[in-house]
Structure formats: C-alpha cells, structure tokens
Amino acid sequence: MTGICDGRVVVVTGAGRGLGRAHALAFAAEGACVVVNDLGVGPDGTSDAESPAARVAEEIRAAGGDAVAHGGDIATPGGAASLVTTALETYGRLDTLVNNAGFLRDRMLVNLDEDDWDAVLRVHLKGHFLTLRHAAAHWRAEAKAGRTPVARIVNTSSGAGLLGSVGQGNYSAAKAGIVALTLVAAAELARYGVQVNALAPAARTRMTERAFAETMAAPDTGFDAMAPENVSPLVVWLGSARSEGVTGRVFEAEAGRITVMEGWRPGPTADKGARWNPAEAGEAVRKLLAGSEPPGPVYGA
C-alpha cells in the first residue's frame, strides 16, 4: 500500500474498536506500518476476554498492509515503554503516535466516587502523558544524534473537555487536561522535530452509542454522518509529513466538518491601577461580562 504515510510507522492506542480501529485502518490504507494497541476492556474499563488489537492487526494484514498487535496497558510506565519498544523492534523506527485509548465512568458529581474519578483520569490523561513521554524521549535522542525526526503526535480530547458535559465531570476534566498537555508538548518538543495536535471528535462508538442511538444517515446519499471513519482522514493527515508547520492546535471533526477550535484568550479587561474593593470588583465584572462573548453551553445542560 502506498499513500501519504508510505514508509511511516504509526502507533495507535485504543485501536481495537471504534475511532482507534478506524484510524489504524486509515493509516494502513495510506501506506503506514501500524502498531495496534488495545488492552481489550469494556466501555467502562472492566476486563473483556476479547483480543481486539490482534483482530485489527490481522484485518490490516489481510488487506495487504503491515501491522502488529500490542496488548499492554499504556497507563503504566512499563506498558507505555513497551509500546514504543514494539514499534522500534518490529519496524526500526517510530514516526507518529495517536493517543486514543479511553473509557467512561459517568456519574453526576455528587455520586462520583474516587475510584471512578481516578480510573478515568488514569487511562485518558495519564495514558496520554506516559506514551507521549516515552515517544518524545526516543525522538529527542534521535535529534541529539543528528537524526531529527519528522514526528507527529495526535491526542484525543473531546467537546466535553472544551465545554464540559453534565454527568461527565471526570471525563471532562481529563479531556481538558489533554488539551493543556498538547499545548505544552507542542512548545517543548518542537526543537526535536515533533509536532503535537489534539482532536475533539464526534462519532458513534461504544462510548457514545447512547448519545448517537439514532443514525444521522442522509436518506438521499446514504452518508453515515456519525461513522468513526469520517474522523480518521484528518488524523492521518496530522500524522503525516504533509502537516508540516501545524502544531499546538485543536480541531473538532464530525461527519464532513472540520473546525479549528480557538481556546482561552484575553477578552474585555478593566484596570483600576490600584486594588479593588469587593463592591467595585463586582461592578467591574458585571460591565466586563456585558461586553463579552457568552461561553458555549455545557453538553447536557
């Protein structure tokens, strides 16, 4: 297979199903060798007897591509390190990391216990950090050895991380953290030839099947607007050498729509030049808010 990722080695986490599987297949279709990572757990992170990573890797090979399965837990230092090692030992290089693994433990905040908080932050935020850290360490070593890579990282955030989502305080916090991690990584790793971007996708997966229970297929074209395969072309482009110069950005992708997200930046400001008293501060804030853009609505509010 040849395409815009011909010769590149790509790691995709959580690639056994849904968005991750779609990304892995799309990269392979564009010529990449793919390391398919999936721990093989249910939508809530509990044990699942299946081995979806091996199944997707075989699917890629059956189509004429090259792939290897990795079943390690990327939210552990050993699992994240072995993921990078698998790419290097199997293919001799690593070019792109797509962080996609995750699951949900939805609860309203008053019912959200510590275990559900920790579990979601662990797989989403810690899982992103550990794989990024180990891949970045390899690329830094390559750059210092005079072999500056054309490396790419694509992280997976969510609209919940950008706007919040009722009943998903843990997930929203993790996904917001991924955006901040993306911005810091893009700034720190640029000197080593690494570009880092984030994606907030909307698609029908095991995690979103209740939200997208009704299909959005257009009757006249048959276009399945919520298919995860709609998101993958942007991910593949961001993971390719052709995305040169694009880093530290966040995109939304849904159906046939791609949006550049514009995050926190200074809005209306008042400066007294001295300390405010509480009543003055409140009056100033009221005036500033009246001239500011209202925030987007929290999902489910």
mmCIF file of C-alpha atoms in Angstrom:
data_model
loop_
_atom_site.group_PDB
_atom_site.id
_atom_site.type_symbol
_atom_site.label_atom_id
_atom_site.label_comp_id
_atom_site.label_asym_id
_atom_site.label_seq_id
_atom_site.Cartn_x
_atom_site.Cartn_y
_atom_site.Cartn_z
ATOM 1 C CA MET A 1 0.000 0.000 0.000
ATOM 2 C CA THR A 2 1.231 3.497 -0.773
ATOM 3 C CA GLY A 3 -0.109 6.878 0.220
ATOM 4 C CA ILE A 4 0.689 9.992 2.222
ATOM 5 C CA CYS A 5 2.067 7.877 5.101
ATOM 6 C CA ASP A 6 4.092 5.475 2.966
ATOM 7 C CA GLY A 7 7.065 4.237 4.993
ATOM 8 C CA ARG A 8 5.923 5.773 8.289
ATOM 9 C CA VAL A 9 5.465 3.743 11.458
ATOM 10 C CA VAL A 10 2.377 4.708 13.422
ATOM 11 C CA VAL A 11 1.238 3.707 16.898
ATOM 12 C CA VAL A 12 -2.488 3.969 17.666
ATOM 13 C CA THR A 13 -3.727 3.341 21.216
ATOM 14 C CA GLY A 14 -7.204 2.038 21.876
ATOM 15 C CA ALA A 15 -7.235 0.815 18.288
ATOM 16 C CA GLY A 16 -9.243 -2.365 18.749
ATOM 17 C CA ARG A 17 -12.611 -0.770 18.110
ATOM 18 C CA GLY A 18 -14.377 2.453 17.175
ATOM 19 C CA LEU A 19 -12.301 5.518 16.390
ATOM 20 C CA GLY A 20 -8.971 3.824 17.081
ATOM 21 C CA ARG A 21 -9.733 0.961 14.713
ATOM 22 C CA ALA A 22 -10.831 3.427 12.027
ATOM 23 C CA HIS A 23 -7.584 5.395 12.496
ATOM 24 C CA ALA A 24 -5.426 2.265 12.302
ATOM 25 C CA LEU A 25 -7.114 1.077 9.108
ATOM 26 C CA ALA A 26 -6.894 4.541 7.550
ATOM 27 C CA PHE A 27 -3.172 4.859 8.309
ATOM 28 C CA ALA A 28 -2.545 1.408 6.837
ATOM 29 C CA ALA A 29 -4.501 2.347 3.726
ATOM 30 C CA GLU A 30 -2.112 5.295 3.299
ATOM 31 C CA GLY A 31 0.962 3.080 3.483
ATOM 32 C CA ALA A 32 1.870 3.170 7.184
ATOM 33 C CA CYS A 33 3.049 0.234 9.262
ATOM 34 C CA VAL A 34 0.760 0.242 12.300
ATOM 35 C CA VAL A 35 1.233 -0.832 15.904
ATOM 36 C CA VAL A 36 -2.312 -1.581 17.050
ATOM 37 C CA ASN A 37 -2.612 -1.118 20.810
ATOM 38 C CA ASP A 38 -5.659 -2.177 22.788
ATOM 39 C CA LEU A 39 -5.906 -3.564 26.299
ATOM 40 C CA GLY A 40 -9.193 -5.264 25.415
ATOM 41 C CA VAL A 41 -11.580 -3.922 28.049
ATOM 42 C CA GLY A 42 -15.242 -2.974 28.091
ATOM 43 C CA PRO A 43 -16.600 0.571 27.672
ATOM 44 C CA ASP A 44 -16.193 1.159 31.435
ATOM 45 C CA GLY A 45 -12.656 -0.231 31.583
ATOM 46 C CA THR A 46 -13.557 -3.620 33.069
ATOM 47 C CA SER A 47 -11.967 -6.829 31.800
ATOM 48 C CA ASP A 48 -13.009 -8.164 28.396
ATOM 49 C CA ALA A 49 -11.991 -11.604 27.142
ATOM 50 C CA GLU A 50 -11.613 -10.478 23.530
ATOM 51 C CA SER A 51 -8.321 -9.510 21.859
ATOM 52 C CA PRO A 52 -9.422 -6.710 19.537
ATOM 53 C CA ALA A 53 -5.874 -5.482 18.817
ATOM 54 C CA ALA A 54 -4.901 -8.800 17.235
ATOM 55 C CA ARG A 55 -8.108 -8.836 15.219
ATOM 56 C CA VAL A 56 -7.494 -5.352 13.778
ATOM 57 C CA ALA A 57 -3.847 -6.135 13.043
ATOM 58 C CA GLU A 58 -4.955 -9.230 11.118
ATOM 59 C CA GLU A 59 -7.556 -7.145 9.284
ATOM 60 C CA ILE A 60 -4.808 -4.785 8.137
ATOM 61 C CA ARG A 61 -2.550 -7.624 7.019
ATOM 62 C CA ALA A 62 -5.408 -9.300 5.162
ATOM 63 C CA ALA A 63 -5.866 -6.079 3.184
ATOM 64 C CA GLY A 64 -2.187 -6.093 2.196
ATOM 65 C CA GLY A 65 -0.858 -3.813 4.928
ATOM 66 C CA ASP A 66 1.621 -4.326 7.754
ATOM 67 C CA ALA A 67 0.584 -4.280 11.402
ATOM 68 C CA VAL A 68 1.477 -5.747 14.779
ATOM 69 C CA ALA A 69 -0.715 -6.008 17.876
ATOM 70 C CA HIS A 70 0.203 -4.686 21.329
ATOM 71 C CA GLY A 71 -1.976 -5.522 24.326
ATOM 72 C CA GLY A 72 -0.156 -3.600 27.046
ATOM 73 C CA ASP A 73 -1.652 -1.113 29.498
ATOM 74 C CA ILE A 74 -0.454 2.287 28.290
ATOM 75 C CA ALA A 75 -1.416 3.896 31.609
ATOM 76 C CA THR A 76 1.538 2.121 33.247
ATOM 77 C CA PRO A 77 5.176 3.124 32.670
ATOM 78 C CA GLY A 78 6.050 -0.400 31.561
ATOM 79 C CA GLY A 79 3.134 -0.647 29.159
ATOM 80 C CA ALA A 80 3.842 2.729 27.591
ATOM 81 C CA ALA A 81 7.549 1.948 27.254
ATOM 82 C CA SER A 82 6.848 -1.450 25.683
ATOM 83 C CA LEU A 83 4.556 0.201 23.136
ATOM 84 C CA VAL A 84 7.420 2.342 21.842
ATOM 85 C CA THR A 85 9.794 -0.619 22.056
ATOM 86 C CA THR A 86 7.401 -2.736 19.982
ATOM 87 C CA ALA A 87 7.462 -0.177 17.177
ATOM 88 C CA LEU A 88 11.258 0.117 17.256
ATOM 89 C CA GLU A 89 11.953 -3.609 17.490
ATOM 90 C CA THR A 90 9.392 -4.535 14.832
ATOM 91 C CA TYR A 91 9.926 -1.757 12.302
ATOM 92 C CA GLY A 92 13.117 0.003 13.366
ATOM 93 C CA ARG A 93 11.535 3.413 13.783
ATOM 94 C CA LEU A 94 8.589 5.404 15.147
ATOM 95 C CA ASP A 95 7.093 8.370 13.314
ATOM 96 C CA THR A 96 3.593 9.007 14.654
ATOM 97 C CA LEU A 97 1.787 8.452 17.944
ATOM 98 C CA VAL A 98 -2.004 8.642 18.052
ATOM 99 C CA ASN A 99 -3.324 8.683 21.622
ATOM 100 C CA ASN A 100 -6.905 7.443 21.543
ATOM 101 C CA ALA A 101 -7.422 4.931 24.373
ATOM 102 C CA GLY A 102 -10.108 5.647 26.941
ATOM 103 C CA PHE A 103 -13.336 4.642 28.631
ATOM 104 C CA LEU A 104 -16.178 6.196 30.611
ATOM 105 C CA ARG A 105 -17.421 6.055 34.201
ATOM 106 C CA ASP A 106 -20.274 8.561 34.024
ATOM 107 C CA ARG A 107 -21.796 9.895 37.241
ATOM 108 C CA MET A 108 -23.227 13.170 38.457
ATOM 109 C CA LEU A 109 -20.658 14.863 40.680
ATOM 110 C CA VAL A 110 -22.488 14.141 43.941
ATOM 111 C CA ASN A 111 -22.482 10.433 43.043
ATOM 112 C CA LEU A 112 -18.981 10.275 41.528
ATOM 113 C CA ASP A 113 -16.693 8.276 43.795
ATOM 114 C CA GLU A 114 -12.933 8.490 43.985
ATOM 115 C CA ASP A 115 -12.335 5.199 42.155
ATOM 116 C CA ASP A 116 -14.355 6.345 39.140
ATOM 117 C CA TRP A 117 -12.504 9.675 39.138
ATOM 118 C CA ASP A 118 -9.093 8.012 39.350
ATOM 119 C CA ALA A 119 -9.854 5.351 36.737
ATOM 120 C CA VAL A 120 -10.912 7.840 34.057
ATOM 121 C CA LEU A 121 -8.086 10.301 34.758
ATOM 122 C CA ARG A 122 -5.661 7.389 34.719
ATOM 123 C CA VAL A 123 -6.493 5.992 31.294
ATOM 124 C CA HIS A 124 -7.172 9.278 29.499
ATOM 125 C CA LEU A 125 -4.735 11.792 30.976
ATOM 126 C CA LYS A 126 -2.010 9.586 32.434
ATOM 127 C CA GLY A 127 -2.233 7.275 29.420
ATOM 128 C CA HIS A 128 -1.646 10.227 27.097
ATOM 129 C CA PHE A 129 1.239 11.507 29.213
ATOM 130 C CA LEU A 130 3.134 8.225 29.514
ATOM 131 C CA THR A 131 3.023 7.277 25.829
ATOM 132 C CA LEU A 132 3.895 10.846 24.842
ATOM 133 C CA ARG A 133 6.796 10.906 27.289
ATOM 134 C CA HIS A 134 8.333 7.650 26.070
ATOM 135 C CA ALA A 135 7.895 8.513 22.390
ATOM 136 C CA ALA A 136 9.297 12.005 22.964
ATOM 137 C CA ALA A 137 12.341 10.598 24.773
ATOM 138 C CA HIS A 138 13.110 8.457 21.718
ATOM 139 C CA TRP A 139 12.692 11.373 19.325
ATOM 140 C CA ARG A 140 14.831 13.665 21.487
ATOM 141 C CA ALA A 141 17.606 11.060 21.435
ATOM 142 C CA GLU A 142 17.305 10.824 17.653
ATOM 143 C CA ALA A 143 17.509 14.610 17.284
ATOM 144 C CA LYS A 144 20.547 14.820 19.556
ATOM 145 C CA ALA A 145 22.208 12.124 17.453
ATOM 146 C CA GLY A 146 21.750 14.288 14.367
ATOM 147 C CA ARG A 147 18.737 12.364 13.038
ATOM 148 C CA THR A 148 15.983 14.938 13.602
ATOM 149 C CA PRO A 149 12.691 13.122 13.040
ATOM 150 C CA VAL A 150 9.557 14.229 11.230
ATOM 151 C CA ALA A 151 7.494 13.137 14.195
ATOM 152 C CA ARG A 152 3.821 13.649 14.923
ATOM 153 C CA ILE A 153 1.585 13.224 17.960
ATOM 154 C CA VAL A 154 -2.205 13.395 17.695
ATOM 155 C CA ASN A 155 -4.008 13.475 21.042
ATOM 156 C CA THR A 156 -7.701 12.844 21.558
ATOM 157 C CA SER A 157 -9.682 15.388 23.546
ATOM 158 C CA SER A 158 -13.451 15.882 23.377
ATOM 159 C CA GLY A 159 -16.136 18.512 23.227
ATOM 160 C CA ALA A 160 -16.631 17.570 26.878
ATOM 161 C CA GLY A 161 -13.112 18.810 27.569
ATOM 162 C CA LEU A 162 -13.721 22.075 25.728
ATOM 163 C CA LEU A 163 -17.203 22.924 27.032
ATOM 164 C CA GLY A 164 -17.925 20.445 29.824
ATOM 165 C CA SER A 165 -20.555 17.708 29.891
ATOM 166 C CA VAL A 166 -23.194 17.077 32.544
ATOM 167 C CA GLY A 167 -22.629 13.724 34.236
ATOM 168 C CA GLN A 168 -19.039 13.537 32.986
ATOM 169 C CA GLY A 169 -17.010 15.592 35.433
ATOM 170 C CA ASN A 170 -14.158 13.075 35.455
ATOM 171 C CA TYR A 171 -14.097 12.649 31.667
ATOM 172 C CA SER A 172 -14.406 16.390 31.029
ATOM 173 C CA ALA A 173 -11.536 17.172 33.405
ATOM 174 C CA ALA A 174 -9.328 14.534 31.774
ATOM 175 C CA LYS A 175 -10.085 15.746 28.260
ATOM 176 C CA ALA A 176 -9.461 19.377 29.229
ATOM 177 C CA GLY A 177 -6.143 18.279 30.699
ATOM 178 C CA ILE A 178 -5.240 16.634 27.389
ATOM 179 C CA VAL A 179 -5.657 19.976 25.610
ATOM 180 C CA ALA A 180 -3.279 21.674 28.049
ATOM 181 C CA LEU A 181 -0.829 18.778 27.740
ATOM 182 C CA THR A 182 -0.961 19.146 23.955
ATOM 183 C CA LEU A 183 -0.106 22.842 24.088
ATOM 184 C CA VAL A 184 2.826 22.294 26.439
ATOM 185 C CA ALA A 185 4.157 19.334 24.444
ATOM 186 C CA ALA A 186 3.943 21.274 21.172
ATOM 187 C CA ALA A 187 6.035 24.073 22.682
ATOM 188 C CA GLU A 188 8.597 21.809 24.369
ATOM 189 C CA LEU A 189 9.100 19.229 21.623
ATOM 190 C CA ALA A 190 9.284 21.455 18.551
ATOM 191 C CA ARG A 191 13.093 21.641 18.827
ATOM 192 C CA TYR A 192 13.240 17.860 18.368
ATOM 193 C CA GLY A 193 11.170 17.780 15.177
ATOM 194 C CA VAL A 194 7.918 16.783 16.908
ATOM 195 C CA GLN A 195 4.518 18.332 16.133
ATOM 196 C CA VAL A 196 1.677 17.838 18.603
ATOM 197 C CA ASN A 197 -2.004 18.494 17.946
ATOM 198 C CA ALA A 198 -5.304 17.470 19.520
ATOM 199 C CA LEU A 199 -8.631 16.370 18.126
ATOM 200 C CA ALA A 200 -12.124 16.634 19.588
ATOM 201 C CA PRO A 201 -14.030 14.043 17.555
ATOM 202 C CA ALA A 202 -17.743 13.293 17.400
ATOM 203 C CA ALA A 203 -18.603 9.819 16.168
ATOM 204 C CA ARG A 204 -20.624 6.735 17.021
ATOM 205 C CA THR A 205 -18.551 4.350 19.142
ATOM 206 C CA ARG A 206 -19.154 2.081 22.136
ATOM 207 C CA MET A 207 -18.599 5.119 24.350
ATOM 208 C CA THR A 208 -21.156 7.281 22.525
ATOM 209 C CA GLU A 209 -23.709 4.748 21.309
ATOM 210 C CA ARG A 210 -26.388 6.007 23.684
ATOM 211 C CA ALA A 211 -25.854 9.611 22.637
ATOM 212 C CA PHE A 212 -25.989 8.681 18.954
ATOM 213 C CA ALA A 213 -28.631 5.969 19.151
ATOM 214 C CA GLU A 214 -30.435 7.350 16.116
ATOM 215 C CA THR A 215 -28.476 7.308 12.877
ATOM 216 C CA MET A 216 -27.810 10.580 11.076
ATOM 217 C CA ALA A 217 -27.506 8.980 7.654
ATOM 218 C CA ALA A 218 -28.747 11.259 4.897
ATOM 219 C CA PRO A 219 -31.594 9.450 3.042
ATOM 220 C CA ASP A 220 -30.554 10.768 -0.359
ATOM 221 C CA THR A 221 -26.823 9.943 -0.157
ATOM 222 C CA GLY A 222 -26.563 7.209 2.467
ATOM 223 C CA PHE A 223 -23.793 9.182 4.187
ATOM 224 C CA ASP A 224 -23.452 7.962 7.768
ATOM 225 C CA ALA A 225 -22.547 11.220 9.481
ATOM 226 C CA MET A 226 -21.631 9.541 12.776
ATOM 227 C CA ALA A 227 -19.325 6.853 11.360
ATOM 228 C CA PRO A 228 -15.898 6.944 13.076
ATOM 229 C CA GLU A 229 -14.260 6.625 9.655
ATOM 230 C CA ASN A 230 -15.252 10.238 8.960
ATOM 231 C CA VAL A 231 -12.807 11.462 11.608
ATOM 232 C CA SER A 232 -9.782 9.431 10.511
ATOM 233 C CA PRO A 233 -8.730 11.375 7.370
ATOM 234 C CA LEU A 234 -7.827 14.427 9.487
ATOM 235 C CA VAL A 235 -5.943 12.241 11.957
ATOM 236 C CA VAL A 236 -3.988 10.607 9.128
ATOM 237 C CA TRP A 237 -3.075 13.977 7.621
ATOM 238 C CA LEU A 238 -1.981 15.362 11.000
ATOM 239 C CA GLY A 239 0.094 12.215 11.478
ATOM 240 C CA SER A 240 1.801 12.559 8.098
ATOM 241 C CA ALA A 241 4.774 14.611 6.945
ATOM 242 C CA ARG A 242 2.379 16.754 4.921
ATOM 243 C CA SER A 243 1.147 18.532 8.073
ATOM 244 C CA GLU A 244 4.470 20.375 8.364
ATOM 245 C CA GLY A 245 4.073 23.603 10.365
ATOM 246 C CA VAL A 246 0.784 22.643 12.047
ATOM 247 C CA THR A 247 1.329 22.194 15.782
ATOM 248 C CA GLY A 248 -0.251 23.196 19.085
ATOM 249 C CA ARG A 249 -3.716 23.297 17.525
ATOM 250 C CA VAL A 250 -7.043 21.741 18.490
ATOM 251 C CA PHE A 251 -9.550 20.587 15.896
ATOM 252 C CA GLU A 252 -13.125 19.361 16.002
ATOM 253 C CA ALA A 253 -14.044 16.688 13.476
ATOM 254 C CA GLU A 254 -17.538 15.382 12.868
ATOM 255 C CA ALA A 255 -19.165 13.927 9.747
ATOM 256 C CA GLY A 256 -17.811 16.053 6.887
ATOM 257 C CA ARG A 257 -16.946 19.045 9.087
ATOM 258 C CA ILE A 258 -13.514 20.155 10.353
ATOM 259 C CA THR A 259 -13.269 23.104 12.755
ATOM 260 C CA VAL A 260 -10.223 24.872 14.172
ATOM 261 C CA MET A 261 -11.006 25.466 17.825
ATOM 262 C CA GLU A 262 -9.923 28.772 19.346
ATOM 263 C CA GLY A 263 -9.390 28.475 23.072
ATOM 264 C CA TRP A 264 -8.863 30.771 26.014
ATOM 265 C CA ARG A 265 -7.587 34.224 25.133
ATOM 266 C CA PRO A 266 -7.967 37.618 26.864
ATOM 267 C CA GLY A 267 -11.356 39.252 26.479
ATOM 268 C CA PRO A 268 -12.667 42.533 27.941
ATOM 269 C CA THR A 269 -10.391 43.917 30.669
ATOM 270 C CA ALA A 270 -10.673 46.601 33.321
ATOM 271 C CA ASP A 271 -7.615 48.011 35.108
ATOM 272 C CA LYS A 272 -8.114 50.343 38.052
ATOM 273 C CA GLY A 273 -4.374 50.820 38.581
ATOM 274 C CA ALA A 274 -4.855 50.075 42.259
ATOM 275 C CA ARG A 275 -6.517 47.489 44.489
ATOM 276 C CA TRP A 276 -10.267 46.994 44.021
ATOM 277 C CA ASN A 277 -12.627 46.685 46.942
ATOM 278 C CA PRO A 278 -15.146 43.807 46.634
ATOM 279 C CA ALA A 279 -18.072 46.000 45.591
ATOM 280 C CA GLU A 280 -16.003 47.773 42.919
ATOM 281 C CA ALA A 281 -14.656 44.447 41.623
ATOM 282 C CA GLY A 282 -18.181 43.097 41.317
ATOM 283 C CA GLU A 283 -19.410 46.167 39.449
ATOM 284 C CA ALA A 284 -16.437 45.980 37.080
ATOM 285 C CA VAL A 285 -17.062 42.294 36.411
ATOM 286 C CA ARG A 286 -20.722 42.946 35.577
ATOM 287 C CA LYS A 287 -19.683 45.535 32.983
ATOM 288 C CA LEU A 288 -16.998 43.259 31.523
ATOM 289 C CA LEU A 289 -19.404 40.338 31.200
ATOM 290 C CA ALA A 290 -21.950 42.538 29.446
ATOM 291 C CA GLY A 291 -19.393 43.189 26.714
ATOM 292 C CA SER A 292 -18.037 39.659 26.443
ATOM 293 C CA GLU A 293 -18.960 36.629 24.360
ATOM 294 C CA PRO A 294 -21.066 34.131 26.331
ATOM 295 C CA PRO A 295 -19.497 30.685 26.805
ATOM 296 C CA GLY A 296 -20.766 27.757 24.788
ATOM 297 C CA PRO A 297 -23.395 25.670 26.548
ATOM 298 C CA VAL A 298 -22.274 22.676 28.593
ATOM 299 C CA TYR A 299 -23.344 19.435 26.896
ATOM 300 C CA GLY A 300 -26.493 18.098 28.520
ATOM 301 C CA ALA A 301 -27.308 21.306 30.377
#
